[in-house]
mmCIF file of C-alpha atoms in Angstrom:
data_model
loop_
_atom_site.group_PDB
_atom_site.id
_atom_site.type_symbol
_atom_site.label_atom_id
_atom_site.label_comp_id
_atom_site.label_asym_id
_atom_site.label_seq_id
_atom_site.Cartn_x
_atom_site.Cartn_y
_atom_site.Cartn_z
ATOM 1 C CA MET A 71 -16.108 11.622 23.169
ATOM 2 C CA ARG A 72 -17.548 14.633 20.967
ATOM 3 C CA LEU A 73 -15.569 13.729 17.917
ATOM 4 C CA SER A 74 -16.316 16.687 14.489
ATOM 5 C CA VAL A 75 -16.349 14.304 11.287
ATOM 6 C CA PHE A 76 -15.424 16.783 7.543
ATOM 7 C CA GLY A 77 -13.978 15.188 4.500
ATOM 8 C CA ASP A 78 -14.240 16.172 0.916
ATOM 9 C CA ILE A 79 -12.434 19.553 1.244
ATOM 10 C CA HIS A 80 -11.420 19.215 -2.524
ATOM 11 C CA GLY A 81 -8.854 22.939 -2.261
ATOM 12 C CA ASN A 82 -11.803 25.181 -1.022
ATOM 13 C CA LEU A 83 -9.519 27.546 0.853
ATOM 14 C CA PRO A 84 -13.307 30.481 2.057
ATOM 15 C CA ALA A 85 -14.822 26.587 2.457
ATOM 16 C CA PHE A 86 -12.345 24.982 4.950
ATOM 17 C CA GLU A 87 -12.054 27.884 6.678
ATOM 18 C CA ALA A 88 -15.836 28.904 7.321
ATOM 19 C CA ALA A 89 -16.575 24.978 8.174
ATOM 20 C CA LEU A 90 -13.381 25.012 11.016
ATOM 21 C CA LYS A 91 -15.219 28.189 12.762
ATOM 22 C CA ASP A 92 -18.768 26.307 12.925
ATOM 23 C CA ILE A 93 -16.114 23.538 14.293
ATOM 24 C CA ARG A 94 -14.906 25.460 16.406
ATOM 25 C CA SER A 95 -17.452 26.866 18.335
ATOM 26 C CA GLN A 96 -19.182 23.402 18.673
ATOM 27 C CA SER A 97 -15.223 22.163 20.963
ATOM 28 C CA PRO A 98 -14.698 18.815 19.261
ATOM 29 C CA ASP A 99 -12.588 15.970 22.045
ATOM 30 C CA ALA A 100 -11.078 15.399 17.893
ATOM 31 C CA LEU A 101 -10.853 15.453 14.445
ATOM 32 C CA LEU A 102 -10.703 13.438 11.846
ATOM 33 C CA CYS A 103 -10.851 14.451 7.693
ATOM 34 C CA LEU A 104 -12.121 11.727 5.946
ATOM 35 C CA GLY A 105 -10.371 12.852 2.338
ATOM 36 C CA ASP A 106 -9.965 14.568 -1.254
ATOM 37 C CA VAL A 107 -8.660 17.420 0.324
ATOM 38 C CA ALA A 108 -6.045 19.338 -1.885
ATOM 39 C CA ALA A 109 -8.072 18.512 -6.165
ATOM 40 C CA MET A 110 -10.307 20.634 -8.071
ATOM 41 C CA GLY A 111 -9.615 23.995 -6.168
ATOM 42 C CA ALA A 112 -8.368 26.738 -6.148
ATOM 43 C CA TRP A 113 -5.983 26.795 -2.905
ATOM 44 C CA PRO A 114 -4.595 23.032 -3.114
ATOM 45 C CA ARG A 115 -1.520 23.923 -1.289
ATOM 46 C CA GLU A 116 -3.730 25.838 1.324
ATOM 47 C CA CYS A 117 -5.844 23.326 2.351
ATOM 48 C CA ILE A 118 -2.927 20.709 3.119
ATOM 49 C CA GLY A 119 -1.322 22.860 5.051
ATOM 50 C CA LEU A 120 -4.499 23.668 6.824
ATOM 51 C CA LEU A 121 -4.645 20.239 8.060
ATOM 52 C CA ALA A 122 -1.711 19.692 8.483
ATOM 53 C CA SER A 123 -2.085 21.942 11.145
ATOM 54 C CA LEU A 124 -4.274 20.540 12.584
ATOM 55 C CA ASN A 125 -2.694 17.320 13.917
ATOM 56 C CA CYS A 126 -5.916 14.745 13.389
ATOM 57 C CA PRO A 127 -6.358 11.942 10.887
ATOM 58 C CA CYS A 128 -6.935 11.818 7.563
ATOM 59 C CA VAL A 129 -7.755 8.929 5.004
ATOM 60 C CA LEU A 130 -6.184 8.880 1.367
ATOM 61 C CA GLY A 131 -9.223 9.330 -0.792
ATOM 62 C CA ASN A 132 -9.237 8.818 -4.192
ATOM 63 C CA ALA A 133 -8.784 12.708 -5.514
ATOM 64 C CA ASP A 134 -5.898 12.287 -2.857
ATOM 65 C CA GLU A 135 -4.446 8.897 -4.384
ATOM 66 C CA ASP A 136 -4.512 10.439 -7.751
ATOM 67 C CA MET A 137 -1.971 13.219 -7.201
ATOM 68 C CA LEU A 138 -0.354 10.901 -5.274
ATOM 69 C CA ARG A 139 0.356 7.671 -9.244
ATOM 70 C CA PRO A 140 -1.736 10.330 -11.852
ATOM 71 C CA GLN A 141 -2.262 8.752 -15.145
ATOM 72 C CA PRO A 142 -2.848 10.175 -18.535
ATOM 73 C CA PHE A 143 -6.249 10.495 -19.526
ATOM 74 C CA GLU A 144 -8.931 8.378 -20.873
ATOM 75 C CA ALA A 145 -12.103 9.014 -21.845
ATOM 76 C CA ARG A 146 -14.264 7.118 -19.978
ATOM 77 C CA GLY A 147 -18.033 8.712 -21.397
ATOM 78 C CA PHE A 148 -18.643 10.771 -17.152
ATOM 79 C CA PRO A 149 -20.072 13.982 -18.209
ATOM 80 C CA ASP A 150 -16.738 17.166 -17.835
ATOM 81 C CA GLU A 151 -14.736 14.437 -17.430
ATOM 82 C CA ARG A 152 -12.094 16.039 -19.763
ATOM 83 C CA GLU A 153 -12.334 19.106 -17.416
ATOM 84 C CA ILE A 154 -12.222 16.532 -14.041
ATOM 85 C CA TYR A 155 -9.136 15.363 -15.645
ATOM 86 C CA ASP A 156 -7.742 18.729 -16.422
ATOM 87 C CA LEU A 157 -8.531 20.526 -13.364
ATOM 88 C CA ASP A 158 -7.143 17.559 -11.210
ATOM 89 C CA GLU A 159 -3.909 17.875 -13.161
ATOM 90 C CA TRP A 160 -2.889 21.782 -12.217
ATOM 91 C CA GLY A 161 -3.047 20.870 -8.828
ATOM 92 C CA ARG A 162 -1.305 18.418 -8.696
ATOM 93 C CA GLU A 163 1.123 21.311 -10.627
ATOM 94 C CA GLN A 164 0.445 23.272 -7.830
ATOM 95 C CA LEU A 165 1.910 21.253 -5.062
ATOM 96 C CA THR A 166 5.164 20.752 -3.956
ATOM 97 C CA ASP A 167 7.594 17.751 -2.732
ATOM 98 C CA ALA A 168 6.544 18.542 1.409
ATOM 99 C CA GLU A 169 2.648 18.541 -0.265
ATOM 100 C CA LEU A 170 2.952 15.644 -0.885
ATOM 101 C CA GLU A 171 4.535 13.654 1.259
ATOM 102 C CA HIS A 172 1.675 14.854 3.931
ATOM 103 C CA LEU A 173 -1.173 13.392 1.458
ATOM 104 C CA ARG A 174 1.503 10.032 1.829
ATOM 105 C CA GLY A 175 0.838 10.426 5.338
ATOM 106 C CA TYR A 176 -2.806 9.735 4.591
ATOM 107 C CA GLN A 177 -4.464 6.510 5.099
ATOM 108 C CA ALA A 178 -6.801 3.745 3.649
ATOM 109 C CA THR A 179 -8.405 3.319 6.588
ATOM 110 C CA VAL A 180 -8.215 5.081 10.196
ATOM 111 C CA GLU A 181 -9.629 3.532 13.658
ATOM 112 C CA LEU A 182 -10.690 4.862 16.782
ATOM 113 C CA PRO A 183 -13.456 3.360 19.346
ATOM 114 C CA GLY A 184 -16.518 1.815 17.400
ATOM 115 C CA LEU A 185 -15.583 3.615 14.587
ATOM 116 C CA LEU A 186 -14.523 3.092 11.333
ATOM 117 C CA ALA A 187 -13.359 5.846 8.820
ATOM 118 C CA PHE A 188 -12.553 6.253 4.836
ATOM 119 C CA HIS A 189 -13.324 8.438 1.921
ATOM 120 C CA GLY A 190 -15.529 5.557 -0.665
ATOM 121 C CA SER A 191 -15.211 2.456 1.358
ATOM 122 C CA PRO A 192 -13.439 0.467 3.833
ATOM 123 C CA GLN A 193 -12.051 -1.889 0.542
ATOM 124 C CA SER A 194 -11.465 1.261 -1.734
ATOM 125 C CA CYS A 195 -10.949 4.760 -1.838
ATOM 126 C CA ARG A 196 -13.153 4.645 -5.712
ATOM 127 C CA GLU A 197 -16.282 2.487 -4.532
ATOM 128 C CA SER A 198 -19.545 4.264 -3.849
ATOM 129 C CA ILE A 199 -21.450 3.249 -0.324
ATOM 130 C CA GLY A 200 -24.379 4.352 0.376
ATOM 131 C CA ALA A 201 -28.356 5.313 1.175
ATOM 132 C CA THR A 202 -28.991 2.185 -2.297
ATOM 133 C CA THR A 203 -25.411 0.107 -2.293
ATOM 134 C CA PRO A 204 -27.504 -3.498 -1.991
ATOM 135 C CA GLU A 205 -27.480 -5.072 2.084
ATOM 136 C CA ASP A 206 -25.013 -7.758 1.041
ATOM 137 C CA ARG A 207 -22.879 -5.563 -0.086
ATOM 138 C CA LEU A 208 -22.988 -3.619 3.207
ATOM 139 C CA GLU A 209 -22.550 -7.302 4.477
ATOM 140 C CA GLU A 210 -20.071 -8.229 2.850
ATOM 141 C CA LEU A 211 -17.823 -5.143 3.497
ATOM 142 C CA ARG A 212 -18.511 -5.104 7.248
ATOM 143 C CA SER A 213 -17.304 -9.211 6.937
ATOM 144 C CA ALA A 214 -14.150 -8.417 6.045
ATOM 145 C CA PHE A 215 -13.137 -4.909 7.694
ATOM 146 C CA GLY A 216 -15.065 -5.934 11.137
ATOM 147 C CA LEU A 217 -18.029 -5.013 13.030
ATOM 148 C CA HIS A 218 -17.795 -1.802 14.161
ATOM 149 C CA PRO A 219 -20.884 -0.236 14.895
ATOM 150 C CA LEU A 220 -20.223 2.599 13.768
ATOM 151 C CA TRP A 221 -18.804 3.981 9.991
ATOM 152 C CA VAL A 222 -18.187 6.906 8.559
ATOM 153 C CA GLY A 223 -16.857 7.520 4.601
ATOM 154 C CA GLY A 224 -17.401 9.701 1.866
ATOM 155 C CA HIS A 225 -16.354 10.222 -1.694
ATOM 156 C CA THR A 226 -20.381 10.632 -2.530
ATOM 157 C CA HIS A 227 -20.876 14.383 -0.860
ATOM 158 C CA ALA A 228 -23.931 12.415 0.177
ATOM 159 C CA PRO A 229 -24.886 13.338 3.740
ATOM 160 C CA LEU A 230 -26.058 10.194 4.636
ATOM 161 C CA LEU A 231 -27.624 8.349 7.716
ATOM 162 C CA ARG A 232 -28.547 4.940 6.908
ATOM 163 C CA THR A 233 -29.637 2.011 10.011
ATOM 164 C CA LEU A 234 -28.909 -1.322 10.072
ATOM 165 C CA GLY A 235 -29.560 -3.801 13.179
ATOM 166 C CA GLY A 236 -28.161 -1.318 15.085
ATOM 167 C CA TRP A 237 -25.545 -0.388 12.608
ATOM 168 C CA ARG A 238 -24.768 2.230 11.363
ATOM 169 C CA LEU A 239 -23.419 4.780 7.742
ATOM 170 C CA LEU A 240 -23.056 7.623 7.954
ATOM 171 C CA ASN A 241 -21.192 10.223 5.332
ATOM 172 C CA PRO A 242 -21.075 14.054 6.138
ATOM 173 C CA GLY A 243 -21.235 15.813 3.077
ATOM 174 C CA SER A 244 -18.487 18.268 1.367
ATOM 175 C CA VAL A 245 -16.934 21.051 2.889
ATOM 176 C CA GLY A 246 -15.563 22.460 -0.240
ATOM 177 C CA LEU A 247 -18.392 20.553 -3.158
ATOM 178 C CA ALA A 248 -21.363 20.523 -2.426
ATOM 179 C CA TYR A 249 -23.903 20.102 -4.563
ATOM 180 C CA GLU A 250 -27.561 19.966 -5.580
ATOM 181 C CA LYS A 251 -29.763 19.981 -9.027
ATOM 182 C CA ARG A 252 -31.256 23.451 -10.294
ATOM 183 C CA GLY A 253 -33.643 23.059 -12.861
ATOM 184 C CA GLU A 254 -32.038 20.114 -15.581
ATOM 185 C CA ARG A 255 -27.847 20.555 -13.417
ATOM 186 C CA TYR A 256 -26.723 20.439 -11.253
ATOM 187 C CA VAL A 257 -24.264 23.516 -9.457
ATOM 188 C CA ASN A 258 -21.966 23.745 -6.464
ATOM 189 C CA ILE A 259 -23.493 25.604 -3.418
ATOM 190 C CA SER A 260 -22.134 27.472 -1.452
ATOM 191 C CA CYS A 261 -22.598 25.991 2.223
ATOM 192 C CA ALA A 262 -19.791 23.917 3.895
ATOM 193 C CA GLU A 263 -20.976 20.041 5.225
ATOM 194 C CA TYR A 264 -19.657 18.267 8.054
ATOM 195 C CA LEU A 265 -20.799 16.208 11.422
ATOM 196 C CA LEU A 266 -20.543 15.892 14.762
ATOM 197 C CA LEU A 267 -20.996 12.774 16.278
ATOM 198 C CA ASP A 268 -21.392 13.596 20.973
ATOM 199 C CA GLY A 269 -22.294 9.449 21.599
ATOM 200 C CA ASP A 270 -25.472 8.480 20.085
ATOM 201 C CA ASP A 271 -26.168 11.806 19.324
ATOM 202 C CA VAL A 272 -24.960 12.984 15.804
ATOM 203 C CA GLN A 273 -26.006 16.192 13.959
ATOM 204 C CA PHE A 274 -25.314 16.750 10.470
ATOM 205 C CA ARG A 275 -24.182 20.846 10.457
ATOM 206 C CA ARG A 276 -24.071 23.838 7.286
ATOM 207 C CA VAL A 277 -21.857 26.249 7.474
ATOM 208 C CA GLY A 278 -22.243 29.515 4.136
ATOM 209 C CA TYR A 279 -19.347 30.660 2.774
ATOM 210 C CA ASP A 280 -18.741 33.452 -0.266
ATOM 211 C CA VAL A 281 -19.562 32.316 -3.410
ATOM 212 C CA LYS A 282 -17.289 35.706 -4.948
ATOM 213 C CA ALA A 283 -14.166 35.009 -3.095
ATOM 214 C CA VAL A 284 -14.500 30.999 -4.571
ATOM 215 C CA GLN A 285 -15.844 32.809 -8.300
ATOM 216 C CA ALA A 286 -12.840 34.908 -8.355
ATOM 217 C CA GLY A 287 -9.537 32.816 -7.157
ATOM 218 C CA ILE A 288 -10.206 30.316 -9.779
ATOM 219 C CA LEU A 289 -10.548 33.115 -11.840
ATOM 220 C CA GLU A 290 -7.314 34.961 -10.034
ATOM 221 C CA ARG A 291 -5.502 32.249 -9.860
ATOM 222 C CA LYS A 292 -5.982 30.586 -14.120
ATOM 223 C CA MET A 293 -7.941 27.291 -13.115
ATOM 224 C CA PRO A 294 -8.108 25.532 -16.535
ATOM 225 C CA HIS A 295 -11.587 26.113 -17.886
ATOM 226 C CA ALA A 296 -11.826 28.549 -15.574
ATOM 227 C CA GLU A 297 -14.836 30.480 -16.617
ATOM 228 C CA GLY A 298 -17.043 27.575 -16.667
ATOM 229 C CA TRP A 299 -15.978 26.123 -13.494
ATOM 230 C CA ALA A 300 -16.041 29.593 -11.848
ATOM 231 C CA GLY A 301 -20.116 29.891 -13.647
ATOM 232 C CA GLU A 302 -20.279 26.631 -11.335
ATOM 233 C CA TRP A 303 -20.181 28.167 -8.310
ATOM 234 C CA VAL A 304 -24.010 29.406 -6.969
ATOM 235 C CA ALA A 305 -25.134 30.918 -3.349
ATOM 236 C CA GLU A 306 -26.950 28.739 -1.293
ATOM 237 C CA GLY A 307 -30.594 28.899 -1.367
#
């Protein structure tokens, strides 16, 4: 089966539309979304609606969960945490009951033949697993959640292919919030990332989109901290 896997859209409609255009050009048999669909972007409602129109399975991301079960702000010592909280709250306030009902339909994990999909880890949408996760933690998770030969997760926004004893862990990166370090700071780059799986073949695909459209959407829709947030976006390359 030829499968397209994408996630971490984060309310970025220009990125989502660009990714879907490229996905359709590859003629996959099925689509799979890894969650974090709406939060932090200027188009939360539109991204939920576009995903719903695809009629594909979607796992529940931590940002999706926060929209369903909002919590009061609590300082934890992370960079820009107040700004991120305000962006998430703004996105939640845009949603109707119908869109929240779509979020409630997202699943903790999705199983396909030979494949287990999740957002952070099979145990928690908030756990990060990736290139530096200790092998004993990965084996602990595999023992608890099944010995599928292929695991696919999101959350870190970092493309990954990690192989352990014939078992593979993949991450497609992020559709709507791909990032890179430039100088002393991290920036969001206008590049939508996703995976195309065809048997044992794995393709990491990257698609450019109009960074000015994202910046304009942030400003026109008067998101919190709009000037600063728009300034975090840069053109790829």
